[in-house]
mmCIF file of C-alpha atoms in Angstrom:
data_model
loop_
_atom_site.group_PDB
_atom_site.id
_atom_site.type_symbol
_atom_site.label_atom_id
_atom_site.label_comp_id
_atom_site.label_asym_id
_atom_site.label_seq_id
_atom_site.Cartn_x
_atom_site.Cartn_y
_atom_site.Cartn_z
ATOM 1 C CA UNK A 324 45.707 -93.155 -45.399
ATOM 2 C CA UNK A 325 44.718 -95.756 -48.231
ATOM 3 C CA UNK A 326 47.270 -94.016 -50.892
ATOM 4 C CA UNK A 327 50.155 -94.123 -48.174
ATOM 5 C CA UNK A 328 50.080 -97.786 -47.589
ATOM 6 C CA UNK A 329 48.957 -97.957 -51.226
ATOM 7 C CA UNK A 330 52.285 -96.405 -52.271
ATOM 8 C CA UNK A 331 54.267 -97.812 -49.516
ATOM 9 C CA UNK A 332 53.229 -101.784 -50.126
ATOM 10 C CA UNK A 333 53.723 -100.885 -54.012
ATOM 11 C CA UNK A 334 57.346 -99.819 -53.076
ATOM 12 C CA UNK A 335 57.655 -103.230 -50.957
ATOM 13 C CA UNK A 336 56.610 -105.247 -53.641
ATOM 14 C CA UNK A 337 58.612 -103.971 -56.830
ATOM 15 C CA UNK A 338 61.460 -105.387 -55.029
ATOM 16 C CA UNK A 339 60.360 -108.623 -55.429
ATOM 17 C CA UNK A 340 60.006 -110.134 -51.852
ATOM 18 C CA UNK A 341 58.932 -113.811 -51.308
ATOM 19 C CA UNK A 342 56.351 -112.586 -48.480
ATOM 20 C CA UNK A 343 55.046 -109.364 -47.239
ATOM 21 C CA UNK A 344 53.318 -109.758 -43.723
ATOM 22 C CA UNK A 345 51.239 -106.887 -42.254
ATOM 23 C CA UNK A 346 51.145 -107.115 -38.309
ATOM 24 C CA UNK A 347 48.317 -104.026 -38.028
ATOM 25 C CA UNK A 348 44.594 -105.588 -37.915
ATOM 26 C CA UNK A 349 42.909 -103.728 -40.732
ATOM 27 C CA UNK A 350 39.363 -105.145 -39.781
ATOM 28 C CA UNK A 351 36.188 -103.453 -38.036
ATOM 29 C CA UNK A 352 38.561 -100.933 -36.503
ATOM 30 C CA UNK A 353 38.483 -99.207 -39.385
ATOM 31 C CA UNK A 354 36.236 -97.903 -42.260
ATOM 32 C CA UNK A 355 35.167 -100.494 -44.887
ATOM 33 C CA UNK A 356 37.216 -100.013 -48.018
ATOM 34 C CA UNK A 357 35.614 -99.709 -51.712
ATOM 35 C CA UNK A 358 35.361 -102.796 -53.406
ATOM 36 C CA UNK A 359 38.052 -101.118 -56.241
ATOM 37 C CA UNK A 360 40.406 -100.701 -53.415
ATOM 38 C CA UNK A 361 40.164 -104.108 -51.962
ATOM 39 C CA UNK A 362 40.761 -106.389 -55.349
ATOM 40 C CA UNK A 363 43.452 -103.458 -56.456
ATOM 41 C CA UNK A 364 46.562 -105.420 -57.559
ATOM 42 C CA UNK A 365 48.483 -104.109 -54.628
ATOM 43 C CA UNK A 366 45.956 -105.020 -51.786
ATOM 44 C CA UNK A 367 45.075 -108.575 -53.591
ATOM 45 C CA UNK A 368 48.610 -109.223 -53.970
ATOM 46 C CA UNK A 369 48.965 -112.859 -53.224
ATOM 47 C CA UNK A 370 52.421 -112.500 -51.322
ATOM 48 C CA UNK A 371 50.614 -110.175 -48.850
ATOM 49 C CA UNK A 372 49.734 -111.586 -45.628
ATOM 50 C CA UNK A 373 47.150 -109.705 -43.469
ATOM 51 C CA UNK A 374 46.679 -109.968 -39.895
ATOM 52 C CA UNK A 375 43.784 -111.753 -38.578
ATOM 53 C CA UNK A 376 42.630 -111.770 -34.910
ATOM 54 C CA UNK A 377 40.945 -114.396 -32.612
ATOM 55 C CA UNK A 378 38.518 -112.475 -30.181
ATOM 56 C CA UNK A 379 37.660 -114.252 -26.272
ATOM 57 C CA UNK A 380 34.999 -116.306 -27.927
ATOM 58 C CA UNK A 381 37.722 -117.723 -30.380
ATOM 59 C CA UNK A 382 35.892 -116.238 -33.226
ATOM 60 C CA UNK A 383 37.832 -115.352 -36.169
ATOM 61 C CA UNK A 384 38.107 -111.761 -37.306
ATOM 62 C CA UNK A 385 39.170 -111.383 -40.586
ATOM 63 C CA UNK A 386 40.853 -108.306 -42.131
ATOM 64 C CA UNK A 387 38.879 -106.524 -44.834
ATOM 65 C CA UNK A 388 41.393 -107.351 -47.507
ATOM 66 C CA UNK A 389 40.858 -111.379 -46.921
ATOM 67 C CA UNK A 390 40.665 -113.105 -50.390
ATOM 68 C CA UNK A 391 37.550 -115.438 -50.961
ATOM 69 C CA UNK A 392 38.836 -118.395 -49.134
ATOM 70 C CA UNK A 393 41.104 -116.217 -46.292
ATOM 71 C CA UNK A 394 44.330 -117.890 -47.522
ATOM 72 C CA UNK A 395 46.065 -114.400 -47.372
ATOM 73 C CA UNK A 396 45.430 -113.971 -43.650
ATOM 74 C CA UNK A 397 46.451 -115.789 -40.268
ATOM 75 C CA UNK A 398 45.846 -115.119 -36.726
ATOM 76 C CA UNK A 399 48.487 -112.590 -35.448
ATOM 77 C CA UNK A 400 47.263 -112.926 -31.524
ATOM 78 C CA UNK A 401 50.392 -113.678 -29.174
ATOM 79 C CA UNK A 402 50.423 -115.350 -25.691
ATOM 80 C CA UNK A 403 52.840 -114.785 -22.869
ATOM 81 C CA UNK A 404 53.733 -117.338 -20.092
ATOM 82 C CA UNK A 405 52.188 -116.742 -16.628
ATOM 83 C CA UNK A 406 54.914 -114.420 -15.962
ATOM 84 C CA UNK A 407 53.918 -112.218 -18.861
ATOM 85 C CA UNK A 408 57.306 -113.291 -20.467
ATOM 86 C CA UNK A 409 56.973 -114.114 -24.220
ATOM 87 C CA UNK A 410 58.968 -117.925 -24.370
ATOM 88 C CA UNK A 411 56.442 -119.995 -26.239
ATOM 89 C CA UNK A 412 54.842 -120.180 -29.750
ATOM 90 C CA UNK A 413 51.397 -121.078 -29.118
ATOM 91 C CA UNK A 414 49.413 -122.494 -32.329
ATOM 92 C CA UNK A 415 45.483 -121.612 -32.194
ATOM 93 C CA UNK A 416 43.476 -124.590 -32.084
ATOM 94 C CA UNK A 417 41.523 -123.301 -35.312
ATOM 95 C CA UNK A 418 40.968 -124.036 -39.063
ATOM 96 C CA UNK A 419 42.814 -120.546 -39.764
ATOM 97 C CA UNK A 420 46.525 -121.119 -39.225
ATOM 98 C CA UNK A 421 48.874 -118.469 -37.337
ATOM 99 C CA UNK A 422 50.285 -115.702 -39.278
ATOM 100 C CA UNK A 423 53.401 -116.993 -38.447
ATOM 101 C CA UNK A 424 52.315 -120.180 -40.235
ATOM 102 C CA UNK A 425 50.499 -118.696 -42.831
ATOM 103 C CA UNK A 426 53.872 -116.779 -44.012
ATOM 104 C CA UNK A 427 55.982 -119.899 -43.343
ATOM 105 C CA UNK A 428 53.634 -121.682 -45.730
ATOM 106 C CA UNK A 429 53.279 -118.799 -48.283
ATOM 107 C CA UNK A 430 57.393 -119.008 -48.328
ATOM 108 C CA UNK A 431 57.651 -122.779 -48.815
ATOM 109 C CA UNK A 432 54.458 -122.780 -51.765
ATOM 110 C CA UNK A 433 51.858 -124.000 -49.366
ATOM 111 C CA UNK A 434 53.851 -127.226 -48.852
ATOM 112 C CA UNK A 435 52.613 -128.132 -45.511
ATOM 113 C CA UNK A 436 54.915 -131.143 -45.768
ATOM 114 C CA UNK A 437 57.669 -128.615 -45.048
ATOM 115 C CA UNK A 438 55.785 -126.252 -42.489
ATOM 116 C CA UNK A 439 54.201 -129.049 -39.898
ATOM 117 C CA UNK A 440 51.998 -127.365 -37.314
ATOM 118 C CA UNK A 441 49.639 -128.862 -34.996
ATOM 119 C CA UNK A 442 46.520 -127.083 -33.907
ATOM 120 C CA UNK A 443 46.458 -125.936 -29.980
ATOM 121 C CA UNK A 444 50.149 -126.954 -29.569
ATOM 122 C CA UNK A 445 52.761 -124.763 -28.271
ATOM 123 C CA UNK A 446 56.809 -124.495 -28.479
ATOM 124 C CA UNK A 447 59.829 -123.029 -27.229
ATOM 125 C CA UNK A 448 60.850 -120.129 -29.205
ATOM 126 C CA UNK A 449 64.659 -120.128 -30.537
ATOM 127 C CA UNK A 450 65.623 -116.541 -30.322
ATOM 128 C CA UNK A 451 68.109 -115.852 -32.937
ATOM 129 C CA UNK A 452 69.626 -112.608 -30.883
ATOM 130 C CA UNK A 453 68.618 -109.911 -28.562
ATOM 131 C CA UNK A 454 66.392 -107.003 -29.702
ATOM 132 C CA UNK A 455 67.186 -105.449 -33.282
ATOM 133 C CA UNK A 456 68.621 -108.426 -34.463
ATOM 134 C CA UNK A 457 66.737 -108.647 -37.964
ATOM 135 C CA UNK A 458 67.316 -105.669 -40.170
ATOM 136 C CA UNK A 459 64.737 -102.774 -39.717
ATOM 137 C CA UNK A 460 64.078 -100.394 -42.742
ATOM 138 C CA UNK A 461 61.590 -96.956 -42.023
ATOM 139 C CA UNK A 462 58.384 -96.687 -43.495
ATOM 140 C CA UNK A 463 59.196 -93.087 -43.567
ATOM 141 C CA UNK A 464 62.460 -93.830 -45.815
ATOM 142 C CA UNK A 465 60.664 -96.298 -48.169
ATOM 143 C CA UNK A 466 58.182 -94.054 -48.841
ATOM 144 C CA UNK A 467 60.778 -90.724 -49.546
ATOM 145 C CA UNK A 468 62.919 -93.159 -51.408
ATOM 146 C CA UNK A 469 66.073 -92.382 -49.167
ATOM 147 C CA UNK A 470 66.714 -95.886 -48.474
ATOM 148 C CA UNK A 471 68.158 -98.643 -50.942
ATOM 149 C CA UNK A 472 65.347 -101.222 -51.455
ATOM 150 C CA UNK A 473 67.410 -103.979 -53.384
ATOM 151 C CA UNK A 474 67.867 -105.944 -50.429
ATOM 152 C CA UNK A 475 64.248 -106.494 -50.172
ATOM 153 C CA UNK A 476 64.719 -109.067 -53.309
ATOM 154 C CA UNK A 477 63.495 -112.365 -52.012
ATOM 155 C CA UNK A 478 62.861 -111.271 -48.394
ATOM 156 C CA UNK A 479 60.280 -111.910 -45.861
ATOM 157 C CA UNK A 480 59.196 -108.517 -45.166
ATOM 158 C CA UNK A 481 57.390 -107.809 -41.806
ATOM 159 C CA UNK A 482 55.284 -104.352 -41.765
ATOM 160 C CA UNK A 483 54.449 -103.119 -38.090
ATOM 161 C CA UNK A 484 55.066 -101.038 -35.480
ATOM 162 C CA UNK A 485 58.378 -99.880 -33.230
ATOM 163 C CA UNK A 486 57.575 -97.315 -30.637
ATOM 164 C CA UNK A 487 53.703 -98.399 -29.783
ATOM 165 C CA UNK A 488 53.117 -99.696 -26.598
ATOM 166 C CA UNK A 489 50.590 -102.143 -27.672
ATOM 167 C CA UNK A 490 53.705 -103.311 -29.956
ATOM 168 C CA UNK A 491 56.440 -104.010 -27.254
ATOM 169 C CA UNK A 492 56.590 -107.280 -25.379
ATOM 170 C CA UNK A 493 58.687 -108.691 -22.980
ATOM 171 C CA UNK A 494 61.098 -111.588 -23.968
ATOM 172 C CA UNK A 495 63.956 -113.678 -22.275
ATOM 173 C CA UNK A 496 66.042 -111.576 -23.947
ATOM 174 C CA UNK A 497 64.552 -107.864 -23.273
ATOM 175 C CA UNK A 498 61.456 -106.103 -24.923
ATOM 176 C CA UNK A 499 60.998 -106.458 -28.460
ATOM 177 C CA UNK A 500 58.356 -105.325 -30.827
ATOM 178 C CA UNK A 501 55.273 -107.453 -32.310
ATOM 179 C CA UNK A 502 57.283 -107.570 -35.378
ATOM 180 C CA UNK A 503 60.580 -108.882 -34.083
ATOM 181 C CA UNK A 504 58.657 -111.695 -31.733
ATOM 182 C CA UNK A 505 57.106 -112.884 -35.072
ATOM 183 C CA UNK A 506 60.465 -112.845 -36.894
ATOM 184 C CA UNK A 507 62.004 -115.183 -34.545
ATOM 185 C CA UNK A 508 58.873 -117.500 -34.914
ATOM 186 C CA UNK A 509 59.021 -117.125 -38.635
ATOM 187 C CA UNK A 510 62.511 -118.100 -38.634
ATOM 188 C CA UNK A 511 62.027 -121.236 -36.513
ATOM 189 C CA UNK A 512 59.453 -122.753 -38.709
ATOM 190 C CA UNK A 513 61.152 -121.995 -42.266
ATOM 191 C CA UNK A 514 64.825 -122.922 -40.933
ATOM 192 C CA UNK A 515 63.670 -125.913 -38.562
ATOM 193 C CA UNK A 516 65.297 -124.122 -35.414
ATOM 194 C CA UNK A 517 62.312 -124.800 -33.152
ATOM 195 C CA UNK A 518 63.826 -125.998 -29.767
ATOM 196 C CA UNK A 519 62.764 -129.980 -29.209
ATOM 197 C CA UNK A 520 62.942 -131.706 -26.186
ATOM 198 C CA UNK A 521 64.524 -135.066 -25.971
ATOM 199 C CA UNK A 522 62.117 -138.106 -25.365
ATOM 200 C CA UNK A 523 61.423 -138.788 -21.378
ATOM 201 C CA UNK A 524 62.645 -142.362 -22.170
ATOM 202 C CA UNK A 525 65.848 -140.899 -23.995
ATOM 203 C CA UNK A 526 66.497 -138.573 -20.898
ATOM 204 C CA UNK A 527 65.752 -141.513 -18.350
ATOM 205 C CA UNK A 528 68.251 -143.895 -20.107
ATOM 206 C CA UNK A 529 70.804 -140.655 -19.892
ATOM 207 C CA UNK A 530 70.238 -140.124 -16.406
ATOM 208 C CA UNK A 531 70.384 -143.979 -15.189
ATOM 209 C CA UNK A 532 73.650 -144.114 -17.377
ATOM 210 C CA UNK A 533 75.200 -141.159 -15.346
ATOM 211 C CA UNK A 534 73.969 -142.722 -12.283
ATOM 212 C CA UNK A 535 75.817 -145.954 -12.707
ATOM 213 C CA UNK A 536 78.789 -144.021 -13.926
ATOM 214 C CA UNK A 537 78.875 -142.095 -10.794
ATOM 215 C CA UNK A 538 78.503 -145.331 -8.617
ATOM 216 C CA UNK A 539 81.494 -146.512 -10.340
ATOM 217 C CA UNK A 540 83.643 -143.574 -9.688
ATOM 218 C CA UNK A 541 82.532 -143.349 -5.919
ATOM 219 C CA UNK A 542 83.249 -147.163 -5.246
ATOM 220 C CA UNK A 543 86.531 -147.040 -7.113
ATOM 221 C CA UNK A 544 88.141 -143.743 -6.113
ATOM 222 C CA UNK A 545 88.513 -141.806 -3.018
ATOM 223 C CA UNK A 546 86.075 -138.891 -2.521
ATOM 224 C CA UNK A 547 88.252 -135.892 -3.659
ATOM 225 C CA UNK A 548 89.293 -137.840 -6.891
ATOM 226 C CA UNK A 549 85.617 -138.550 -7.564
ATOM 227 C CA UNK A 550 84.670 -135.094 -6.828
ATOM 228 C CA UNK A 551 87.128 -134.147 -9.383
ATOM 229 C CA UNK A 552 85.695 -136.677 -11.922
ATOM 230 C CA UNK A 553 82.085 -135.495 -11.158
ATOM 231 C CA UNK A 554 83.023 -131.808 -12.249
ATOM 232 C CA UNK A 555 84.445 -132.841 -15.364
ATOM 233 C CA UNK A 556 81.644 -135.227 -16.221
ATOM 234 C CA UNK A 557 79.458 -131.830 -15.460
ATOM 235 C CA UNK A 558 81.436 -129.743 -17.923
ATOM 236 C CA UNK A 559 81.714 -132.378 -20.448
ATOM 237 C CA UNK A 560 77.983 -132.709 -20.558
ATOM 238 C CA UNK A 561 77.346 -128.718 -20.743
ATOM 239 C CA UNK A 562 80.167 -128.463 -23.373
ATOM 240 C CA UNK A 563 78.235 -130.836 -25.492
ATOM 241 C CA UNK A 564 74.847 -129.712 -24.550
ATOM 242 C CA UNK A 565 76.327 -126.160 -26.017
ATOM 243 C CA UNK A 566 77.815 -127.252 -29.106
ATOM 244 C CA UNK A 567 74.481 -129.383 -30.237
ATOM 245 C CA UNK A 568 72.125 -126.342 -29.671
ATOM 246 C CA UNK A 569 74.604 -123.802 -31.601
ATOM 247 C CA UNK A 570 75.237 -126.402 -34.720
ATOM 248 C CA UNK A 571 71.683 -127.103 -34.909
ATOM 249 C CA UNK A 572 69.577 -124.684 -33.419
#
């Protein structure tokens, strides 16, 4: 329904959000709209990022609303781990960035120095909370004018499904909609919250240090005392790890 979408996008854009991401794919699955509609001020607004898809042959399927260079579109595909759980963010090996990267770039005014991504790479998603952590607003309430829209100013808005089976994805924190999964990825990119593993060299040095400390304790104290020392060493390492994660991720 072109009139419904035009009305919905118009109301959202009128609140001056930073970026609006449409997670629905409008490509070969819909009747091609008229050139007038595609070029209308609403559908061609540079703040809107449209979902593109990558097929099984790694071909990019652009949405009908893409601009000349496709800079208002990003690949929406998400991949799960072998057990069907979504833990990682996969960057497509393509000249077209992922949907989340495109939104982050638009948010930072296309400053690639701020939003860095390596094609073909993957990283752990730092989930910011359980399902419904991010605020949801019903499209129906927006269209009927029964909800306050002033909170949308300077925000990133994702328009997506809620109860569709195709939109529900399994994560370590429970089932989330595609929009919620993407919101966590975007949050990681914009606020540099992605989980980064320490280098193998540093890990090795830390293990060697713990090993030397353990040998020193065992050679100096009785076994019962050594066990107490090991317990508190383990607690200390765990507390420090949790503190670092909570404060820096």
